[in-house]
CSV table of C-alpha atoms and ligand atoms in Angstrom, one decimal:
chain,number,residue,atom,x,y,z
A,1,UNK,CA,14.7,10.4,-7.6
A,2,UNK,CA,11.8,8.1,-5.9
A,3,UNK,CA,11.4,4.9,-7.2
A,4,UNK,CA,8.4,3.4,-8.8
A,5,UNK,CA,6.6,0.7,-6.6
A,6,UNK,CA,4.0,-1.7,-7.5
A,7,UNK,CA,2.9,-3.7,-4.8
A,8,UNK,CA,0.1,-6.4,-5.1
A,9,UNK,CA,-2.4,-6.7,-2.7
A,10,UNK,CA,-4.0,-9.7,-3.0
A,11,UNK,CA,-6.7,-9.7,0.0
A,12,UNK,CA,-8.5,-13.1,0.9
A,13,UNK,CA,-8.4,-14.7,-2.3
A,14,UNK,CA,-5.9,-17.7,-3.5
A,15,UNK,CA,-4.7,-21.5,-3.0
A,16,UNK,CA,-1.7,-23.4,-2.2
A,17,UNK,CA,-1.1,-24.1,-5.9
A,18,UNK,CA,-3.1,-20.7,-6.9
A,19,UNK,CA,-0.5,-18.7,-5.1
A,20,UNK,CA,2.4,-21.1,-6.6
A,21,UNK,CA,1.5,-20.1,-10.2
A,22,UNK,CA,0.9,-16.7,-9.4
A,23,UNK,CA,4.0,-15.9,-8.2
A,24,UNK,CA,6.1,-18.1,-10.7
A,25,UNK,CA,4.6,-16.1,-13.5
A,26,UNK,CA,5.5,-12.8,-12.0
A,27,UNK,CA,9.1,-14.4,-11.6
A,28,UNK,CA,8.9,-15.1,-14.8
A,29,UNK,CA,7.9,-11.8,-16.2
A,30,UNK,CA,9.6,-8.9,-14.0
A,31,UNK,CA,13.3,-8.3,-16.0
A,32,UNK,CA,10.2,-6.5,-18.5
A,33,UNK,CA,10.0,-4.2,-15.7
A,34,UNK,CA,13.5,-3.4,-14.6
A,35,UNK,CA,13.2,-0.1,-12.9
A,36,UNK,CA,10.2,-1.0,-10.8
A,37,UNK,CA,9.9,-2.1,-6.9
A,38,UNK,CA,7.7,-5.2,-7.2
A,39,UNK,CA,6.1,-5.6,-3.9
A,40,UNK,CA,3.5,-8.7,-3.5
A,41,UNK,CA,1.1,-8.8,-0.7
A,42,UNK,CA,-0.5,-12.1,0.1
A,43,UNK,CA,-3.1,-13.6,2.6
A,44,UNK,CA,-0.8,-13.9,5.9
A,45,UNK,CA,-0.7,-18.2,5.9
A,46,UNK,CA,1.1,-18.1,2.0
A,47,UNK,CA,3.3,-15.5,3.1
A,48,UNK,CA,6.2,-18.4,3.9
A,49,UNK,CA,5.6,-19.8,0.8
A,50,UNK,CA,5.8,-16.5,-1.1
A,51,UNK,CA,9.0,-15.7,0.8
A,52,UNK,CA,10.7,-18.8,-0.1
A,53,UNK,CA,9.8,-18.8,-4.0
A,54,UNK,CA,11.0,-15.0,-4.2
A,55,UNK,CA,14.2,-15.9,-2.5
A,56,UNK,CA,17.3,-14.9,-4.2
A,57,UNK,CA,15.1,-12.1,-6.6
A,58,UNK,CA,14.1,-8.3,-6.4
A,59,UNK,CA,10.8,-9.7,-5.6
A,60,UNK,CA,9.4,-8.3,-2.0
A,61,UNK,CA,7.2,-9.4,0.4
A,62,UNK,CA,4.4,-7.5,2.8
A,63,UNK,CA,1.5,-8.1,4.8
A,64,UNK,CA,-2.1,-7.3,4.3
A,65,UNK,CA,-2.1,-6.3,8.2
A,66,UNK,CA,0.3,-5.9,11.3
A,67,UNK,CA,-0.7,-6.1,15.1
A,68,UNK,CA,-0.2,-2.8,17.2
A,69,UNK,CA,1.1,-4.9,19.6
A,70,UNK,CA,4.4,-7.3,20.1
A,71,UNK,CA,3.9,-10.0,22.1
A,72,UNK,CA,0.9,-11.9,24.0
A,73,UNK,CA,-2.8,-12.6,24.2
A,74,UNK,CA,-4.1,-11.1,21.5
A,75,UNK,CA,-6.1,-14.0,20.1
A,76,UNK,CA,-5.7,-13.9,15.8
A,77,UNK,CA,-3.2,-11.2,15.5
A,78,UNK,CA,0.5,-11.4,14.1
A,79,UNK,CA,3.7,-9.6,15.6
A,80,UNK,CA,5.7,-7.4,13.4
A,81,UNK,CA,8.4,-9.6,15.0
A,82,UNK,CA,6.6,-12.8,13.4
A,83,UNK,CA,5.9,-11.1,10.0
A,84,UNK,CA,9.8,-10.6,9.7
A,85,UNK,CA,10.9,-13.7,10.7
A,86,UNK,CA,8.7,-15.1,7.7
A,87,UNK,CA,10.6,-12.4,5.1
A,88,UNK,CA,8.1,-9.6,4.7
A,89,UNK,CA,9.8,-6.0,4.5
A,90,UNK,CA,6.3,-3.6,4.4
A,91,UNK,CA,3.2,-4.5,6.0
A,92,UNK,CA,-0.2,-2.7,4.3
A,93,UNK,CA,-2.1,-0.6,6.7
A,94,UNK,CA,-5.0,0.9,7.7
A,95,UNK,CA,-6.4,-0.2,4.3
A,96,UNK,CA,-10.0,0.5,3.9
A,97,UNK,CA,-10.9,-2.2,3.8
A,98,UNK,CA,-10.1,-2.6,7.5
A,99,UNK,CA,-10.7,0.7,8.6
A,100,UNK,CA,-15.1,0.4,6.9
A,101,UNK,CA,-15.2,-3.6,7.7
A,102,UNK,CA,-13.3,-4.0,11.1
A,103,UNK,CA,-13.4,-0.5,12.7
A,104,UNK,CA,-10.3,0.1,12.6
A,105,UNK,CA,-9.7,3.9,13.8
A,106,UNK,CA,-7.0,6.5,12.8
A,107,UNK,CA,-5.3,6.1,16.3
A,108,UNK,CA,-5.2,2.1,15.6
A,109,UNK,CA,-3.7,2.6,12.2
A,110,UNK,CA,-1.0,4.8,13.5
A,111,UNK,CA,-0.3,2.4,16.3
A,112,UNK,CA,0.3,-0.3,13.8
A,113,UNK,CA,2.0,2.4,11.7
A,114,UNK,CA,4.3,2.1,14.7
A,115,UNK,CA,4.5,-1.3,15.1
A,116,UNK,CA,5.9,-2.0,11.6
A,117,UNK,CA,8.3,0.4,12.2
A,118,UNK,CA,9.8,-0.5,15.7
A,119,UNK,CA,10.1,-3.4,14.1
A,120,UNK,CA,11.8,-2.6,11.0
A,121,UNK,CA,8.6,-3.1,8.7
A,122,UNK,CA,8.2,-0.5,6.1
A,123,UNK,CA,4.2,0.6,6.6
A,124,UNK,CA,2.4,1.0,3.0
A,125,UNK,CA,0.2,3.4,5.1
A,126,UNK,CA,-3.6,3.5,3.4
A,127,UNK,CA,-5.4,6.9,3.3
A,128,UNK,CA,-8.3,8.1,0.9
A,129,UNK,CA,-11.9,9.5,1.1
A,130,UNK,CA,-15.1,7.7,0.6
A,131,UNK,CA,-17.5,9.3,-2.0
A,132,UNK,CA,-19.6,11.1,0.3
A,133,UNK,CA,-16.4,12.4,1.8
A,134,UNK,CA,-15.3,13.2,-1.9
A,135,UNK,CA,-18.8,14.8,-3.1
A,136,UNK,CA,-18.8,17.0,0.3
A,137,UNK,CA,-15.7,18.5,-0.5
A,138,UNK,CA,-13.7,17.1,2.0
A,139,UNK,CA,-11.2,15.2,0.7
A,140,UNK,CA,-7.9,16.9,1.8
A,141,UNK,CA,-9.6,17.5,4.9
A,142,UNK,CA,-9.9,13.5,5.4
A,143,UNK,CA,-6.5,12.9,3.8
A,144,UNK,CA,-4.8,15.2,6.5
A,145,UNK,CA,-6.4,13.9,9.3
A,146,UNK,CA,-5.3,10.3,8.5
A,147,UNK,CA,-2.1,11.7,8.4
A,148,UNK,CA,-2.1,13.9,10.9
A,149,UNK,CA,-2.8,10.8,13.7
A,150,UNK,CA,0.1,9.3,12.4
A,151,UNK,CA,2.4,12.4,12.6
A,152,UNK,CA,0.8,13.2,16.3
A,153,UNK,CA,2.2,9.7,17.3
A,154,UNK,CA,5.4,9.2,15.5
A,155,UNK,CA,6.4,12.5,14.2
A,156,UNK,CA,6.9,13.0,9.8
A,157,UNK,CA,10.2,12.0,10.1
A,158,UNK,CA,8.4,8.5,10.8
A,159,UNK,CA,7.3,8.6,6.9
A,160,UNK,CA,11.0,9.0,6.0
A,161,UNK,CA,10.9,5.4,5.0
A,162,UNK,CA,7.3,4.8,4.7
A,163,UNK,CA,5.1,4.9,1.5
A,164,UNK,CA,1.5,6.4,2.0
A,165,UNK,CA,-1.1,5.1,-0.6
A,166,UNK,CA,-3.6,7.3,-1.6
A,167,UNK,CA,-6.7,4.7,-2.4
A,168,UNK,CA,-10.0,6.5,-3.0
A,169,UNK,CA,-12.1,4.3,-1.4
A,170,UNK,CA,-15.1,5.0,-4.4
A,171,UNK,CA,-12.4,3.4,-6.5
A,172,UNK,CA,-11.7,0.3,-5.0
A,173,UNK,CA,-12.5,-3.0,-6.7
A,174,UNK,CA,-15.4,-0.6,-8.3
A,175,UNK,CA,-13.7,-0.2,-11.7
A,176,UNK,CA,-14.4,3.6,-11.3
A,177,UNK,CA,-10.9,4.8,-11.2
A,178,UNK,CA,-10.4,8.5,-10.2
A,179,UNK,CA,-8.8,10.5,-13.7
A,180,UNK,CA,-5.1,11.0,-13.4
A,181,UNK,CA,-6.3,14.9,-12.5
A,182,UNK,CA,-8.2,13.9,-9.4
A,183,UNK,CA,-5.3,11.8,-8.4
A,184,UNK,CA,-2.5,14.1,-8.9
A,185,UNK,CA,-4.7,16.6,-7.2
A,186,UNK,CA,-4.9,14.6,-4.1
A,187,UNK,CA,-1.5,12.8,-3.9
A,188,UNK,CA,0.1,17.0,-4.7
A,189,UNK,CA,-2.1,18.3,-1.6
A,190,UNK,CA,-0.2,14.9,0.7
A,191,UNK,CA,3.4,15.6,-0.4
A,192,UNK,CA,2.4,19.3,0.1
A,193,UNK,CA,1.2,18.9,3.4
A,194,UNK,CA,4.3,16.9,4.2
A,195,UNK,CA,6.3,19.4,2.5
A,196,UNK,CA,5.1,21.7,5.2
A,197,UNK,CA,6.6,19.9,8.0
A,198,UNK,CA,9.8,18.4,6.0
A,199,UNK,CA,10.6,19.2,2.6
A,200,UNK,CA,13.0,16.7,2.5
A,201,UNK,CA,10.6,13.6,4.4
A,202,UNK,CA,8.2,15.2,1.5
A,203,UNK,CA,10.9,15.4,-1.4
A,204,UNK,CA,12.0,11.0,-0.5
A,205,UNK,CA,8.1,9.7,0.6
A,206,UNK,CA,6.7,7.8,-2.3
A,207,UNK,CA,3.2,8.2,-2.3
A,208,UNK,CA,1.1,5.1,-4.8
A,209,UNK,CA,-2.2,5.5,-6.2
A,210,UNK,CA,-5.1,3.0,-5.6
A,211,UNK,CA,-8.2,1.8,-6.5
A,212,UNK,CA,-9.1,-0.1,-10.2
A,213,UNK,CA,-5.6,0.6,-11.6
A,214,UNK,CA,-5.5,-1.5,-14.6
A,215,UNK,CA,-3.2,-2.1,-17.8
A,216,UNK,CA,-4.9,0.3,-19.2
A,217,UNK,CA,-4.6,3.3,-17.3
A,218,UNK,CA,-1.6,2.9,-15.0
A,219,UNK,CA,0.8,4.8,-17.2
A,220,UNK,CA,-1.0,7.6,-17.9
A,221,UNK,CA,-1.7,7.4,-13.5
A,222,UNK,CA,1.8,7.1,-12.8
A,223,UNK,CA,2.9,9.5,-15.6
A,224,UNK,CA,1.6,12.1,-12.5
A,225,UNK,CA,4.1,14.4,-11.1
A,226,UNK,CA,3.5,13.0,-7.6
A,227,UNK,CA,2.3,9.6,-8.3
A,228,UNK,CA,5.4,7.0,-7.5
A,229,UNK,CA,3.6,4.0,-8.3
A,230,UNK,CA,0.5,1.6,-7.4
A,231,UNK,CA,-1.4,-0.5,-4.8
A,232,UNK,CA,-2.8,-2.7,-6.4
A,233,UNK,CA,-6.2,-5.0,-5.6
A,234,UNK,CA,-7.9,-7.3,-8.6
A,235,UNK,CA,-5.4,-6.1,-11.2
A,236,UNK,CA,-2.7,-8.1,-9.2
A,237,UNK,CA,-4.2,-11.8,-9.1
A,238,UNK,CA,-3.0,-12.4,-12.8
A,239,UNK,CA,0.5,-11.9,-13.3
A,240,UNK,CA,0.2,-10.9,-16.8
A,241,UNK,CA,-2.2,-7.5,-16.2
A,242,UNK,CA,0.3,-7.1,-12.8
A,243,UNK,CA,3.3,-6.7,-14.8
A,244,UNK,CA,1.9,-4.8,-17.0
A,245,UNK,CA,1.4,-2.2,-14.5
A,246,UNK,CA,5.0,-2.6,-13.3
A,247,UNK,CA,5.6,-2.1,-16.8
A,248,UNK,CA,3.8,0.9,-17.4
A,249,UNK,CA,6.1,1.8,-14.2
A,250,UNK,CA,9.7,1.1,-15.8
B,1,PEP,C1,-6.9,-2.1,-3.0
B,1,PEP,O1,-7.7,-2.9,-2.4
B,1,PEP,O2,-6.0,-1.7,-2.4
B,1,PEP,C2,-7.2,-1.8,-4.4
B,1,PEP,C3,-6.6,-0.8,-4.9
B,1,PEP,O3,-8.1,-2.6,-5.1
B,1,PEP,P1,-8.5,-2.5,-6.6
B,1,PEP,O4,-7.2,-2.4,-7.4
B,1,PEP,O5,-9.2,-3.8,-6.9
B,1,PEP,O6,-9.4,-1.4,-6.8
């Protein structure tokens, strides 16, 4: 039995005291939403701060991003190493953001895939089609090779203990959220690609659906078959609508 996750991705946006009341309110709120990994995601300089007010609850912390490399001159990055010591557990990556705005390429995302992981980060690993991608048919095509540079570097077993997120990227932050069809379509063709290679990586990989899930249609999104939760972008900057997704998850 996978368990539902929710994780908040809250990009660039917040304050000090923005990110104080934030997180306080989803303190407040989460015994609604018992049965329901509640993952929060913010900008990398309130991460400490996040860590310290979740102390002592269910309450998990990740990163928006994770450098493919340890230790050194790499002016602006952060070490998995670093991004433990401060308390976070999953790292988001190769979101698409990063991969349309910063160039980031599948072989980079899989190198930071292995980063997390060598140093005992749990990779929330983005994949998803744009809509030209999605109106030429390719879709499963793009889905599997995202995946595939992953595999080719740190074999399926790697996903044992990851989470892949399937984000359409026509759906993010665009309010055009794909039907729970479309998604259960795409997130049945990952587990079954998976499934291929190792039924039982496949049967324990909790994929999450993203792009404009909202109060309003998470449960019927994560009502899906293979849908084991969300990623979530604006929804998750007010605590109220973000528990009500981990709601809709419990
Ligand atoms: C995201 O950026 O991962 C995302 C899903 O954003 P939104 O929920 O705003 O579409």
């Amino acid at each position: 039995m996978r368990q539902v996750m929710v994780a908040g991705n809250w990009k660039m946006n917040g304050s000090s005291e923005s990110v104080k009341e934030l997180i306080a309110g989803i303190k407040q709120g989460m015994d609604s939403a018992p049965d329901t990994e509640i993952v929060v995601c913010p900008p990398a300089v309130y991460i400490p701060r996040v860590s310290g007010a979740v102390d002592g609850t269910s309450i998990k912390v990740g990163s928006q991003n994770i450098c493919d490399e340890d230790k050194g001159a790499f002016t602006g990055e952060i070490s998995g190493d670093m991004l433990k010591d401060v308390g976070c557990e999953y790292a988001i990556i190769g979101h698409s953001e990063r991969r349309a705005l910063y160039g980031e390429s599948d072989e980079l995302v899989a190198r930071r895939f292995a980063a997390a992981r060598r140093n005992g980060i749990k990779p929330v690993f983005c994949i998803g089609e744009t809509l030209e991608e999605r109106e030429a048919g390719v879709t499963n095509d793009v889905c599997a090779r995202q995946i595939d540079a992953v595999i080719a570097l740190e074999g399926v077993e790697a996903l044992a203990d990851g989470v892949i997120a399937y984000e359409p990227v026509w759906a993010i932050g665009t309010g055009k959220v794909a039907t729970p069809e479309q998604a259960q379509e795409a997130h049945a063709f990952i587990r079954g690609k998976i499934a291929a290679l190792n039924a039982d990586v496949a049967e324990g990989l909790r994929i999450l659906y993203g792009g404009s899930m909202n109060p309003g249609n998470a449960k019927d999104l994560i009502g899906q078959a293979d849908i084991d939760g969300g990623l979530i972008g604006g929804a998750s900057l007010k605590a109220e609508d973000f528990l009500a997704i981990c709601q809709a998850g419990s």
